[in-house]
């Protein structure tokens, strides 16, 4: 069983469209994250949720809206896609919010290409 | 702010060569330090970690020692294998997780 699964794995779409990426974890973790990895492999945190509540919201455009229907799911919705949104998006989860003590488990990534 | 700087790649080695990937950090407070590995087409996996000064993290033949005096956490392996080819990320955590830019390692037979 995949611990952190995200779908789709690949997403190709036109500029201006709205798309969603789904993430689910079956580890029983309380905390979930979204990261963006750019073409240079640099990984930046976007959002973090703990028990469905937003705890980290880095400076990202408000076209990006995370939604956590329950603590096992954290979906990422992106409105009005732009070329610069092309990247690999990683979902992750950890048992708690203390990153010093809690290992993060990552999904395999969603490669988003905006044409 | 908190940040991590790691050596730029790519790094190409022959099998059984010695590996060092440098990582230095800047942090307020007392960070925990991590190395993550990303194999082709996969997500990041924790390779090893150290939570306080002088701790040594080790896993799968890789080691890194938390050096507070030099603010470093260099990754080493004595004899690399082709299967170690991946991108390696140094990271630190105080209040949130900060990753380095990643170093791509290619090991040739």
Tab-separated table of C-alpha atoms in Angstrom:
chain	number	residue	atom	x	y	z
A	1	UNK	CA	0.000	0.000	0.000
A	2	UNK	CA	1.260	3.443	-0.908
A	3	UNK	CA	1.608	5.566	2.228
A	4	UNK	CA	1.154	8.970	0.585
A	5	UNK	CA	-0.555	8.875	-2.784
A	6	UNK	CA	-1.249	11.800	-5.043
A	7	UNK	CA	-3.136	11.964	-8.303
A	8	UNK	CA	-2.686	12.566	-11.097
A	9	UNK	CA	0.970	11.783	-11.659
A	10	UNK	CA	1.096	13.941	-14.779
A	11	UNK	CA	-1.094	16.901	-15.646
A	12	UNK	CA	-0.844	18.810	-18.900
A	13	UNK	CA	-3.200	21.739	-19.354
A	14	UNK	CA	-3.680	25.085	-21.044
A	15	UNK	CA	-3.075	28.478	-19.494
A	16	UNK	CA	-6.133	29.875	-17.797
A	17	UNK	CA	-7.622	26.513	-16.843
A	18	UNK	CA	-8.505	25.412	-13.309
A	19	UNK	CA	-7.128	22.112	-12.051
A	20	UNK	CA	-6.917	20.070	-8.858
A	21	UNK	CA	-4.356	17.665	-7.455
A	22	UNK	CA	-5.473	15.183	-4.830
A	23	UNK	CA	-3.466	13.745	-1.960
A	24	UNK	CA	-4.298	11.003	0.484
A	25	UNK	CA	-2.258	9.431	3.275
A	26	UNK	CA	-3.027	6.168	5.035
A	27	UNK	CA	-0.470	6.582	7.796
A	28	UNK	CA	-2.822	8.072	10.351
A	29	UNK	CA	-0.795	11.289	10.392
A	30	UNK	CA	-2.207	14.560	11.665
A	31	UNK	CA	-0.209	16.916	9.467
A	32	UNK	CA	-0.049	17.255	5.687
A	33	UNK	CA	1.903	19.549	3.376
A	34	UNK	CA	2.175	20.754	-0.178
A	35	UNK	CA	5.565	21.545	-1.694
A	36	UNK	CA	6.512	22.967	-5.094
A	37	UNK	CA	9.707	21.790	-6.781
A	38	UNK	CA	10.900	24.000	-9.595
A	39	UNK	CA	12.946	23.076	-12.637
A	40	UNK	CA	16.164	23.527	-10.683
A	41	UNK	CA	14.955	20.954	-8.122
A	42	UNK	CA	14.516	23.591	-5.428
A	43	UNK	CA	11.794	22.494	-3.006
A	44	UNK	CA	9.614	25.115	-1.306
A	45	UNK	CA	6.830	24.585	1.156
A	46	UNK	CA	3.487	26.048	0.152
A	47	UNK	CA	0.976	24.949	2.775
A	48	UNK	CA	0.678	22.849	5.870
A	49	UNK	CA	-2.485	21.552	7.534
A	50	UNK	CA	-2.830	19.970	10.951
A	51	UNK	CA	-6.094	18.140	11.627
A	52	UNK	CA	-7.780	19.986	8.766
A	53	UNK	CA	-6.585	23.381	9.987
A	54	UNK	CA	-4.176	25.581	8.056
A	55	UNK	CA	-0.945	26.171	10.001
A	56	UNK	CA	1.579	27.220	7.341
A	57	UNK	CA	0.684	29.413	4.413
A	58	UNK	CA	3.744	30.645	2.599
A	59	UNK	CA	3.569	33.483	0.152
A	60	UNK	CA	1.859	31.842	-2.772
A	61	UNK	CA	-0.664	33.414	-5.163
A	62	UNK	CA	-4.239	33.180	-3.949
A	63	UNK	CA	-4.998	31.237	-7.127
A	64	UNK	CA	-3.744	28.285	-5.076
A	65	UNK	CA	-6.302	27.030	-2.585
A	66	UNK	CA	-5.723	23.951	-0.427
A	67	UNK	CA	-8.681	22.009	0.887
A	68	UNK	CA	-8.618	19.394	3.627
A	69	UNK	CA	-11.932	17.516	3.910
A	70	UNK	CA	-10.454	15.302	6.607
A	71	UNK	CA	-7.018	14.785	8.110
A	72	UNK	CA	-6.169	12.018	5.630
A	73	UNK	CA	-6.698	14.228	2.581
A	74	UNK	CA	-5.198	17.500	1.407
A	75	UNK	CA	-6.138	18.594	-2.088
A	76	UNK	CA	-4.654	21.485	-4.016
A	77	UNK	CA	-6.829	23.513	-6.357
A	78	UNK	CA	-5.246	25.960	-8.766
A	79	UNK	CA	-7.273	28.610	-10.599
A	80	UNK	CA	-6.302	30.437	-13.776
A	81	UNK	CA	-3.147	28.440	-14.380
A	82	UNK	CA	-0.077	30.318	-15.581
A	83	UNK	CA	3.079	29.169	-17.349
A	84	UNK	CA	5.079	29.741	-14.186
A	85	UNK	CA	2.975	27.198	-12.336
A	86	UNK	CA	4.694	24.422	-14.274
A	87	UNK	CA	6.563	22.369	-11.684
A	88	UNK	CA	6.421	19.147	-9.734
A	89	UNK	CA	4.117	19.356	-6.731
A	90	UNK	CA	4.744	17.072	-3.776
A	91	UNK	CA	2.360	16.167	-1.021
A	92	UNK	CA	3.792	15.039	2.315
A	93	UNK	CA	2.577	14.029	5.738
A	94	UNK	CA	4.021	13.703	9.231
A	95	UNK	CA	2.688	12.458	12.564
A	96	UNK	CA	2.676	15.911	14.128
A	97	UNK	CA	3.710	19.477	13.546
A	98	UNK	CA	7.117	19.332	15.168
A	99	UNK	CA	9.336	18.912	12.136
A	100	UNK	CA	12.330	18.418	14.367
A	101	UNK	CA	10.815	15.236	15.727
A	102	UNK	CA	8.476	14.080	12.996
A	103	UNK	CA	9.728	12.577	9.768
A	104	UNK	CA	7.938	13.709	6.646
A	105	UNK	CA	6.722	11.103	4.162
A	106	UNK	CA	6.400	12.254	0.577
A	107	UNK	CA	4.200	11.262	-2.301
A	108	UNK	CA	5.672	10.524	-5.722
A	109	UNK	CA	4.841	13.967	-7.070
A	110	UNK	CA	2.550	15.449	-9.710
A	111	UNK	CA	4.283	16.935	-12.730
A	112	UNK	CA	2.202	19.891	-13.902
A	113	UNK	CA	2.891	21.318	-17.348
A	114	UNK	CA	1.047	24.477	-18.340
A	115	UNK	CA	1.102	25.178	-22.082
B	1	UNK	CA	16.319	33.533	8.171
B	2	UNK	CA	16.872	29.808	8.253
B	3	UNK	CA	18.459	28.353	5.153
B	4	UNK	CA	20.540	25.526	3.781
B	5	UNK	CA	23.286	25.703	1.182
B	6	UNK	CA	24.527	22.554	-0.481
B	7	UNK	CA	27.110	21.970	-3.144
B	8	UNK	CA	25.931	22.327	-6.670
B	9	UNK	CA	25.879	19.300	-8.871
B	10	UNK	CA	25.848	17.328	-10.841
B	11	UNK	CA	28.290	14.953	-9.249
B	12	UNK	CA	29.467	11.993	-11.313
B	13	UNK	CA	31.443	9.180	-9.709
B	14	UNK	CA	32.583	5.709	-10.584
B	15	UNK	CA	31.283	2.770	-8.593
B	16	UNK	CA	33.095	2.249	-5.272
B	17	UNK	CA	34.334	5.846	-5.177
B	18	UNK	CA	34.105	7.963	-2.013
B	19	UNK	CA	31.257	10.450	-1.871
B	20	UNK	CA	31.042	13.784	-0.086
B	21	UNK	CA	28.188	16.226	-0.597
B	22	UNK	CA	28.696	19.414	1.368
B	23	UNK	CA	25.900	21.088	3.279
B	24	UNK	CA	26.061	24.169	5.478
B	25	UNK	CA	23.233	25.886	7.259
B	26	UNK	CA	22.157	29.170	8.791
B	27	UNK	CA	19.614	29.023	11.561
B	28	UNK	CA	18.276	30.819	14.578
B	29	UNK	CA	17.681	28.467	17.439
B	30	UNK	CA	18.618	24.801	17.407
B	31	UNK	CA	17.720	23.117	14.147
B	32	UNK	CA	17.361	19.458	13.374
B	33	UNK	CA	19.203	18.455	10.220
B	34	UNK	CA	18.190	15.960	7.568
B	35	UNK	CA	19.295	14.361	4.332
B	36	UNK	CA	16.547	13.297	1.945
B	37	UNK	CA	17.036	11.304	-1.264
B	38	UNK	CA	14.882	11.424	-4.385
B	39	UNK	CA	15.199	8.517	-6.795
B	40	UNK	CA	14.068	9.062	-10.397
B	41	UNK	CA	10.299	9.392	-10.647
B	42	UNK	CA	9.760	9.110	-6.905
B	43	UNK	CA	9.103	11.372	-3.952
B	44	UNK	CA	11.660	12.330	-1.352
B	45	UNK	CA	12.619	9.755	1.252
B	46	UNK	CA	14.345	10.457	4.521
B	47	UNK	CA	17.884	9.110	4.376
B	48	UNK	CA	19.174	10.161	7.795
B	49	UNK	CA	18.827	12.841	10.418
B	50	UNK	CA	20.512	14.385	13.450
B	51	UNK	CA	18.739	16.417	16.091
B	52	UNK	CA	21.589	17.924	18.115
B	53	UNK	CA	25.217	18.933	17.853
B	54	UNK	CA	27.732	16.096	17.425
B	55	UNK	CA	24.994	13.596	16.570
B	56	UNK	CA	25.832	11.323	13.659
B	57	UNK	CA	23.039	10.118	11.417
B	58	UNK	CA	23.634	6.982	9.375
B	59	UNK	CA	21.694	4.763	7.003
B	60	UNK	CA	22.497	2.487	4.035
B	61	UNK	CA	26.203	3.258	4.360
B	62	UNK	CA	25.652	7.018	4.318
B	63	UNK	CA	26.725	9.169	7.260
B	64	UNK	CA	26.513	12.804	8.271
B	65	UNK	CA	27.648	14.496	11.481
B	66	UNK	CA	25.967	17.591	12.915
B	67	UNK	CA	28.831	20.088	13.372
B	68	UNK	CA	27.681	23.157	15.219
B	69	UNK	CA	31.101	24.834	15.152
B	70	UNK	CA	31.201	24.799	11.356
B	71	UNK	CA	27.384	24.820	10.870
B	72	UNK	CA	27.730	21.845	8.571
B	73	UNK	CA	26.097	18.481	7.915
B	74	UNK	CA	28.119	16.945	5.089
B	75	UNK	CA	26.913	13.661	3.592
B	76	UNK	CA	29.508	10.915	3.086
B	77	UNK	CA	29.616	7.363	1.810
B	78	UNK	CA	32.742	5.279	1.550
B	79	UNK	CA	31.847	3.286	-1.547
B	80	UNK	CA	28.987	4.344	-3.811
B	81	UNK	CA	26.935	2.028	-5.979
B	82	UNK	CA	25.063	2.599	-9.224
B	83	UNK	CA	21.831	2.308	-7.233
B	84	UNK	CA	22.813	5.415	-5.233
B	85	UNK	CA	22.227	7.572	-8.303
B	86	UNK	CA	19.608	10.095	-7.192
B	87	UNK	CA	19.126	13.683	-6.097
B	88	UNK	CA	20.146	14.375	-2.497
B	89	UNK	CA	18.607	17.175	-0.445
B	90	UNK	CA	19.966	18.636	2.742
B	91	UNK	CA	17.273	20.141	4.983
B	92	UNK	CA	16.865	21.810	8.329
B	93	UNK	CA	13.937	22.248	10.630
B	94	UNK	CA	13.327	24.850	13.295
B	95	UNK	CA	9.708	25.961	12.899
B	96	UNK	CA	9.346	24.693	9.366
B	97	UNK	CA	11.329	22.597	6.915
B	98	UNK	CA	13.855	24.304	4.647
B	99	UNK	CA	15.437	22.325	1.847
B	100	UNK	CA	18.635	22.917	-0.062
B	101	UNK	CA	18.595	23.065	-3.841
B	102	UNK	CA	19.478	19.391	-4.245
B	103	UNK	CA	22.593	17.708	-5.629
B	104	UNK	CA	22.253	15.206	-8.443
B	105	UNK	CA	24.549	12.204	-8.090
B	106	UNK	CA	25.245	9.854	-10.970
B	107	UNK	CA	27.275	6.712	-10.304
B	108	UNK	CA	28.708	4.927	-13.337
B	109	UNK	CA	29.638	1.243	-13.420
